[in-house]
mmCIF file of C-alpha atoms in Angstrom:
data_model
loop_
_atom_site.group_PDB
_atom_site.id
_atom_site.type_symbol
_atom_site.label_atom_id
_atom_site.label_comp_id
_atom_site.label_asym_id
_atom_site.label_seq_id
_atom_site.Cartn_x
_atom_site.Cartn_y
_atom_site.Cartn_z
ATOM 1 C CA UNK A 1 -46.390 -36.479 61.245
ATOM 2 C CA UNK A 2 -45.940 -38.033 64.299
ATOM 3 C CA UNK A 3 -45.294 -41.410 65.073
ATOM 4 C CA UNK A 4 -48.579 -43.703 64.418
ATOM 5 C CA UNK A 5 -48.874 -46.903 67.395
ATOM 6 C CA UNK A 6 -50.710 -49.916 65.999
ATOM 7 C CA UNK A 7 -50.681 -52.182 68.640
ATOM 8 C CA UNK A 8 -54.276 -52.627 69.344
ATOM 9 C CA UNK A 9 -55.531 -53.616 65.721
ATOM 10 C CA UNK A 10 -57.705 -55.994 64.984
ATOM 11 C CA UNK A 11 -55.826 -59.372 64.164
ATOM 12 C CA UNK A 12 -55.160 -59.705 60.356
ATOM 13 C CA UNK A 13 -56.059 -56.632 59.568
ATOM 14 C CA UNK A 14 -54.098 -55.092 56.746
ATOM 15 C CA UNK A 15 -51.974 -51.819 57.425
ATOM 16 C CA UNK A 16 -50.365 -49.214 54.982
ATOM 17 C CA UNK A 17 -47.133 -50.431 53.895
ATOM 18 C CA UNK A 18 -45.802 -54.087 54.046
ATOM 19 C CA UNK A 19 -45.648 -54.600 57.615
ATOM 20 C CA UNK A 20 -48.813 -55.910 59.364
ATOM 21 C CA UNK A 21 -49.721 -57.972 62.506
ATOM 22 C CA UNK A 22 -51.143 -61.267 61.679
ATOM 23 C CA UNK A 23 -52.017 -61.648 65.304
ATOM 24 C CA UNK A 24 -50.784 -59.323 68.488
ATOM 25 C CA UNK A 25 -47.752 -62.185 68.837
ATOM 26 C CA UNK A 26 -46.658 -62.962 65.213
ATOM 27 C CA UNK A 27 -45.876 -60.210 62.418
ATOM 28 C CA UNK A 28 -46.245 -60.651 58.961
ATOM 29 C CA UNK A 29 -44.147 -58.674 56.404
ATOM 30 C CA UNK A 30 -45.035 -58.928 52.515
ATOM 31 C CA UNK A 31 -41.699 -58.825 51.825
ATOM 32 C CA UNK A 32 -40.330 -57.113 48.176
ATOM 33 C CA UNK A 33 -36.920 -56.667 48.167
ATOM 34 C CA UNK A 34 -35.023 -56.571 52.198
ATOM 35 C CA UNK A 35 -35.705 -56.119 55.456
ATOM 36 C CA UNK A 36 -33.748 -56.378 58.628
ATOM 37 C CA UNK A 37 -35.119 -58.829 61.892
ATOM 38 C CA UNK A 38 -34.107 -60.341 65.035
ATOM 39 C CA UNK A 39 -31.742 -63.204 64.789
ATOM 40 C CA UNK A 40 -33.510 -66.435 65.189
ATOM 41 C CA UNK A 41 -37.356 -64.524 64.824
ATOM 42 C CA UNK A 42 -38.390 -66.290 61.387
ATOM 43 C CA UNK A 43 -41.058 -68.618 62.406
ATOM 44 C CA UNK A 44 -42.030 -69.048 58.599
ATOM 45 C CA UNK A 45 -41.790 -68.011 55.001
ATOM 46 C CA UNK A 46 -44.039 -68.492 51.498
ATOM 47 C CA UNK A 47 -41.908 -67.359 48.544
ATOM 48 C CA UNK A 48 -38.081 -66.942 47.753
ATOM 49 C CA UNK A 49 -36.038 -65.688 49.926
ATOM 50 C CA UNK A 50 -32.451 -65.545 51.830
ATOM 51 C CA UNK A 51 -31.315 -65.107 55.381
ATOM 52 C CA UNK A 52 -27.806 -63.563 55.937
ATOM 53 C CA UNK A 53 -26.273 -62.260 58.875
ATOM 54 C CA UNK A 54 -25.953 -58.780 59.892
ATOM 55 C CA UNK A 55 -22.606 -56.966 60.618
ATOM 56 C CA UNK A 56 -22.516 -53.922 63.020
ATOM 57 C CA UNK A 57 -22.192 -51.452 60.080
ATOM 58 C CA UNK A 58 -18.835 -50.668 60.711
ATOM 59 C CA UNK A 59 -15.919 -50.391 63.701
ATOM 60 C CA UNK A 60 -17.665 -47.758 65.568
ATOM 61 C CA UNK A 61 -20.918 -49.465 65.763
ATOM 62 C CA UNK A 62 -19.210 -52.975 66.425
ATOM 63 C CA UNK A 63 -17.146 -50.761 69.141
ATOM 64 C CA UNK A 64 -20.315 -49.430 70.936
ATOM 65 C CA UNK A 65 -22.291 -52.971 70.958
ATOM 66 C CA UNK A 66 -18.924 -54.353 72.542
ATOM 67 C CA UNK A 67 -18.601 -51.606 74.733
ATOM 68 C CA UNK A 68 -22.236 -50.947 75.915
ATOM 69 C CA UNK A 69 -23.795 -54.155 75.547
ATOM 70 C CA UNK A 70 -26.871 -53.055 73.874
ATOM 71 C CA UNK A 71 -28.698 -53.736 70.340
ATOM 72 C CA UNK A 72 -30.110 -56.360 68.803
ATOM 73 C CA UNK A 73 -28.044 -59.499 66.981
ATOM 74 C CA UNK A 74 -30.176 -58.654 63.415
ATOM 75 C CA UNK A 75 -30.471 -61.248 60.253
ATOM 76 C CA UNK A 76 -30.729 -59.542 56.619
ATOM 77 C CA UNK A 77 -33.743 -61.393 54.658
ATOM 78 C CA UNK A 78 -33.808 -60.747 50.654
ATOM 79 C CA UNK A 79 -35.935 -61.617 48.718
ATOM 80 C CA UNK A 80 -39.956 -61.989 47.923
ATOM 81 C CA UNK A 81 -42.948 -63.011 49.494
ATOM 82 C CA UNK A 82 -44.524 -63.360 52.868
ATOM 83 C CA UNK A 83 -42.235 -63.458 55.809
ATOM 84 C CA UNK A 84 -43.284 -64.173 59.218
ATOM 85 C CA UNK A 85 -41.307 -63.619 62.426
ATOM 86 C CA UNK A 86 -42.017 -63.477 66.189
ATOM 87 C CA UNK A 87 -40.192 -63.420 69.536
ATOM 88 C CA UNK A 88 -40.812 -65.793 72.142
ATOM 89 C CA UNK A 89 -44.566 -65.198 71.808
ATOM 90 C CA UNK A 90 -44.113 -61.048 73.276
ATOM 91 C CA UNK A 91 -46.715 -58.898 72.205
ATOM 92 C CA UNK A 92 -45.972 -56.967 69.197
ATOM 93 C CA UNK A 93 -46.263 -53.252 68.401
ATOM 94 C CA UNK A 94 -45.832 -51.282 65.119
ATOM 95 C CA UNK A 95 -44.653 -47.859 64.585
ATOM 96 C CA UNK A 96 -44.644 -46.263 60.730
ATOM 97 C CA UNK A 97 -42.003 -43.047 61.105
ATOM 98 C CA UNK A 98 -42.078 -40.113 58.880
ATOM 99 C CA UNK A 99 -38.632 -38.268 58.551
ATOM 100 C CA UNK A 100 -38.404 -38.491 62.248
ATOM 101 C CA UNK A 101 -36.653 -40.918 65.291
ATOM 102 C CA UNK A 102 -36.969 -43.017 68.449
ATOM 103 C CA UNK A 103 -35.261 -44.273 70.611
ATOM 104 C CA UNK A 104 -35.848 -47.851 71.330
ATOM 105 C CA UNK A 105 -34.052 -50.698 74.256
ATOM 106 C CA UNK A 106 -32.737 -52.792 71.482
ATOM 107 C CA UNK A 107 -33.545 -56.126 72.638
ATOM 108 C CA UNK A 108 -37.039 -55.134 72.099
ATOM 109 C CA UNK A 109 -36.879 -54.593 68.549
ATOM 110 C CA UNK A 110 -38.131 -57.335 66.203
ATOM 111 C CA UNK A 111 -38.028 -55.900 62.970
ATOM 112 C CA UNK A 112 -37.312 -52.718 60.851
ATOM 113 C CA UNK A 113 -36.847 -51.516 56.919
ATOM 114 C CA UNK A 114 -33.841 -51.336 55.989
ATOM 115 C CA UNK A 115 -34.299 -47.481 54.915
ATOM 116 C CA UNK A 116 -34.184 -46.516 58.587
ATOM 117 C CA UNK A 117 -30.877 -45.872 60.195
ATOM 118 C CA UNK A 118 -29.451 -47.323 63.015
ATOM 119 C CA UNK A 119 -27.371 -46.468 65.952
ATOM 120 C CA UNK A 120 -26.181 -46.941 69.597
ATOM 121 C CA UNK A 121 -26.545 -43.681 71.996
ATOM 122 C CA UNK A 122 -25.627 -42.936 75.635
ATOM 123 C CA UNK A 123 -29.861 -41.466 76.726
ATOM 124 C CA UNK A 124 -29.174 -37.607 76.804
ATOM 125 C CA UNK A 125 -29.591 -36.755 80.729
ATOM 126 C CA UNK A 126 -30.081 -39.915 82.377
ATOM 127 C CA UNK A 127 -25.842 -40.953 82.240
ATOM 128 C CA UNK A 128 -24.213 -42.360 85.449
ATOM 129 C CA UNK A 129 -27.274 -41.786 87.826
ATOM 130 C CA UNK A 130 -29.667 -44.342 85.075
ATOM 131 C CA UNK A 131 -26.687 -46.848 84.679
ATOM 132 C CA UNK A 132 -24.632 -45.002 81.938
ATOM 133 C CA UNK A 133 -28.270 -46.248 79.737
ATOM 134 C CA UNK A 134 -27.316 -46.693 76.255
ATOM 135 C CA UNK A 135 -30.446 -47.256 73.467
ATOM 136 C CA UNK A 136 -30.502 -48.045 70.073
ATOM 137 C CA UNK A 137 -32.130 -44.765 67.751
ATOM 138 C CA UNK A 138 -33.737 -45.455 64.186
ATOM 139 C CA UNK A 139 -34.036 -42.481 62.260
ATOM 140 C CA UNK A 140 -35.869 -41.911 59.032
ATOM 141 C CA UNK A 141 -39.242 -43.207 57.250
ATOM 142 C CA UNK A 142 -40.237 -46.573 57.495
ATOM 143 C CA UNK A 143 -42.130 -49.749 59.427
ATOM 144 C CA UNK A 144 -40.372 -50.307 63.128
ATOM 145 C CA UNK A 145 -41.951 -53.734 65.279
ATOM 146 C CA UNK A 146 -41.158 -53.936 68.677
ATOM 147 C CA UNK A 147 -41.878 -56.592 71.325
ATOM 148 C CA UNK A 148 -43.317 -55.931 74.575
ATOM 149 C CA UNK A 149 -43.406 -58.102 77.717
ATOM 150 C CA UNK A 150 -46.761 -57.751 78.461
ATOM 151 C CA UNK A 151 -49.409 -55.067 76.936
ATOM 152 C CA UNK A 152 -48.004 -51.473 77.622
ATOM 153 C CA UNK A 153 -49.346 -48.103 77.351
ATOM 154 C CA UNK A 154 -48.286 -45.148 75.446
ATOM 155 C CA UNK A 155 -47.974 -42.170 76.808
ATOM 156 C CA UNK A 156 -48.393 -38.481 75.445
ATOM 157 C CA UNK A 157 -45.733 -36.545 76.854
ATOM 158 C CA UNK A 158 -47.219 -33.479 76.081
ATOM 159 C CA UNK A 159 -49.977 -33.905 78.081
ATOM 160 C CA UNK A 160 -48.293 -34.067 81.415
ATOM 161 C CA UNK A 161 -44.165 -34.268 82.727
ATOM 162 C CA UNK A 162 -44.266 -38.309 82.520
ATOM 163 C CA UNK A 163 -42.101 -40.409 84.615
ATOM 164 C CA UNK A 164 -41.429 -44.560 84.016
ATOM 165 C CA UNK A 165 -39.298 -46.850 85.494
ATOM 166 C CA UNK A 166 -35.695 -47.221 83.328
ATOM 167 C CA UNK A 167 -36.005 -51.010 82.596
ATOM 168 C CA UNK A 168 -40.380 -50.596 81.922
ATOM 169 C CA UNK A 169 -39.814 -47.912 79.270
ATOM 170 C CA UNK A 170 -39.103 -49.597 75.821
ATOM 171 C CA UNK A 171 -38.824 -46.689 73.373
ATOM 172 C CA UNK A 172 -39.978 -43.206 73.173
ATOM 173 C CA UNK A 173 -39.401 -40.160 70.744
ATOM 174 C CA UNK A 174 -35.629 -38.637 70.033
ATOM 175 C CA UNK A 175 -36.847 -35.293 70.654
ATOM 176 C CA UNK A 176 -38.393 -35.925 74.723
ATOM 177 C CA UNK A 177 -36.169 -33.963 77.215
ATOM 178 C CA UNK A 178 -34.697 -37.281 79.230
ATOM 179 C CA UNK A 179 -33.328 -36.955 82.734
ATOM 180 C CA UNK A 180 -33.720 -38.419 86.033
ATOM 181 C CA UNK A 181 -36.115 -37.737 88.853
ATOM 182 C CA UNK A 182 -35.598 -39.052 92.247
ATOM 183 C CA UNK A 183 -37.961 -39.649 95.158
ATOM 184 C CA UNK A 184 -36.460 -38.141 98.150
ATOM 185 C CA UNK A 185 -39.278 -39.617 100.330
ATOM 186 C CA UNK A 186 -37.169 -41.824 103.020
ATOM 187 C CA UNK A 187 -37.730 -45.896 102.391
ATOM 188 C CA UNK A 188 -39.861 -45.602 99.526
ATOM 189 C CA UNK A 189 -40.192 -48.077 96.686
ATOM 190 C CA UNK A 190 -40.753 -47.333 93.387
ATOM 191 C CA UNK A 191 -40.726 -49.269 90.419
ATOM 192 C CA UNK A 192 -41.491 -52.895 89.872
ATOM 193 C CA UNK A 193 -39.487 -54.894 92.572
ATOM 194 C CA UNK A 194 -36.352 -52.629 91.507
ATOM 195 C CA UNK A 195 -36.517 -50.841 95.278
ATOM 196 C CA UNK A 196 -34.716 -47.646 93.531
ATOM 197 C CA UNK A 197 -36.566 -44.009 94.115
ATOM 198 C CA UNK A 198 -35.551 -43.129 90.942
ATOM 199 C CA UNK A 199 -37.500 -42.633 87.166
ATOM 200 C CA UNK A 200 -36.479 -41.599 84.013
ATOM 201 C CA UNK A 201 -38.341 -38.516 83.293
ATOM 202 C CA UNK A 202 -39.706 -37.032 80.092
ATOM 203 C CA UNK A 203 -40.745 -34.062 78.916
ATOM 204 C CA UNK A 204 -41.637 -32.066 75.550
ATOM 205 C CA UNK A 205 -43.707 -33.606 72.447
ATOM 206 C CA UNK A 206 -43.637 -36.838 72.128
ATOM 207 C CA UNK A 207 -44.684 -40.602 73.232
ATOM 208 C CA UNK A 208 -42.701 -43.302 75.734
ATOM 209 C CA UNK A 209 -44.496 -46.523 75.519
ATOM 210 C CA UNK A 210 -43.829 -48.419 78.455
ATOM 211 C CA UNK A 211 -44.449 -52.310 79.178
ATOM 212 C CA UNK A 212 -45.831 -53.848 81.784
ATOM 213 C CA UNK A 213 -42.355 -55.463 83.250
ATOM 214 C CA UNK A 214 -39.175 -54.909 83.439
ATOM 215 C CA UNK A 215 -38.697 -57.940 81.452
ATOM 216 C CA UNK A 216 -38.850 -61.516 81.231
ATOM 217 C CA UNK A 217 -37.510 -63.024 84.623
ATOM 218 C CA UNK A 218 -34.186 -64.840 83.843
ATOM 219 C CA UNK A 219 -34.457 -68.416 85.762
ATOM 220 C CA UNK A 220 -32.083 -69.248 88.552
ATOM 221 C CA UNK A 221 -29.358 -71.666 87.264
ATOM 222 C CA UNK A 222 -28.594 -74.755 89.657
ATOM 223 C CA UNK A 223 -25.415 -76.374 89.403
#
C-alpha cells in the first residue's frame, strides 16, 4: 500500500493508529508504550510519562549528522497517555507507511514510532550539482508527522515527470528516480527568490509533497 497523506482532515478527527491531528498545528499521540519527537515539541501531556534524550544510534549515524548537518535533535517519550507536541505553530501532516520508505528534510519531521528506522542519505542523483543534499529516510510500518511551512501539495509522480525547487520539497517516496534538471533559458529565475535554474526532478511511482516556502526566513542579526 502506498503511502496514505492526512493533512487535510477534519480537526479532531480520530485516525487509525495512535497518531491523530488535534488541529492542522498541534498533534496528538495516545501514547502506549514509546515514541520518538522533536526536541523541545511537547506542548503538553495527561498521563505518566518520561522524556529522555535521543543518541544518534551509533558512530556512523553521529558521524553523518556531524558531517552533513542534517536530521532532527529527537527526545524519547515512554510511557502512557495522551501526548501532545507541535513545532512553532507549522502545519502538520501525517503519513501511515506500510513496509515501505521516504525520504524526508529532517528538520521537518515532528514525530515518528519508534518501529520505523532511521537514517542519513546523500539524495541518489542530485550530489554536487543540488548541494551534496543529504535527507533523512524512515523505513518500515508506522505513523510519520511532518511540519510544513505553509500548506503544500502532494504530488503524484506517476502522473507526470514532476519538478520542485530543492529547499520547497520536504519528503517524497525512496523509490522516485531523483536527479537534477536545469533551465538553460538565459537569465531566468526559478524557484522562490533562490535565482537558480535548477529543480530536483522526479520520476517513477510515488509522491513529493512540497511546501509552500523554502522555509521560515531566519531574521537578520544586528550587533
Amino acid at each position: 500500500m502506498r503511502s496514505q497523506f492526512f493533512g487535510n482532515i477534519d480537526q479532531g478527527q480520530q485516525l487509525p493508529g495512535h497518531f491523530a491531528l488535534q488541529n492542522s498545528k498541534m498533534l496528538r499521540i495516545h501514547l502506549n508504550g514509546d515514541v520518538l519527537a522533536r526536541q523541545g515539541s511537547m506542548v503538553a501531556f495527561q498521563g505518566q510519562m518520561d522524556f529522555d534524550y535521543e543518541g544518534s544510534g551509533g558512530i556512523g549515524k553521529f558521524m553523518k549528522k556531524a558531517l552533513t548537518g542534517e536530521g532532527v535533535p529527537l527526545m524519547r517519550v515512554k510511557g502512557q497517555g495522551l501526548l501532545f507536541v507541535a513545532n512553532d505553530a507549522d502545519d502538520i501532516h501525517l503519513f501511515y507507511l506500510e513496509n515501505e520508505g521516504i525520504t524526508v528534510n529532517g528538520k521537518n519531521i515532528l514525530a515518528y514510532d519508534s518501529t520505523l528506522q532511521s537514517d542519513i542519505q546523500r539524495v541518489q542523483g542530485a550530489g554536487i550539482a543540488a548541494g551534496g543534499l543529504f535527507n533523512t529516510t524512515l523505513q518500515g510500518s508506522g505513523w510519520v508527522a511532518l511540519t510544513t511551512h505553509g500548506t503544500p501539495v502532494m504530488l503524484d509522480c506517476g502522473r507526470a515527470p514532476t519538478f520542485a525547487d530543492g529547499q520547497s520539497a520536504v519528503a517524497w517516496s525512496t523509490g522516485l528516480q531523483v536527479g537534477v534538471n536545469r533551465t538553460f533559458k538565459a537569465g531566468a529565475l526559478i524557484g522562490r527568490g533562490s535565482g537558480e535554474a535548477m529543480q530536483l526532478a522526479y520520476q517513477g511511482q510515488g509522491f513529493v509533497l512540497v511546501q509552500a516556502s523554502e522555509g521560515p526566513t531566519v531574521p537578520a542579526h544586528s550587533h
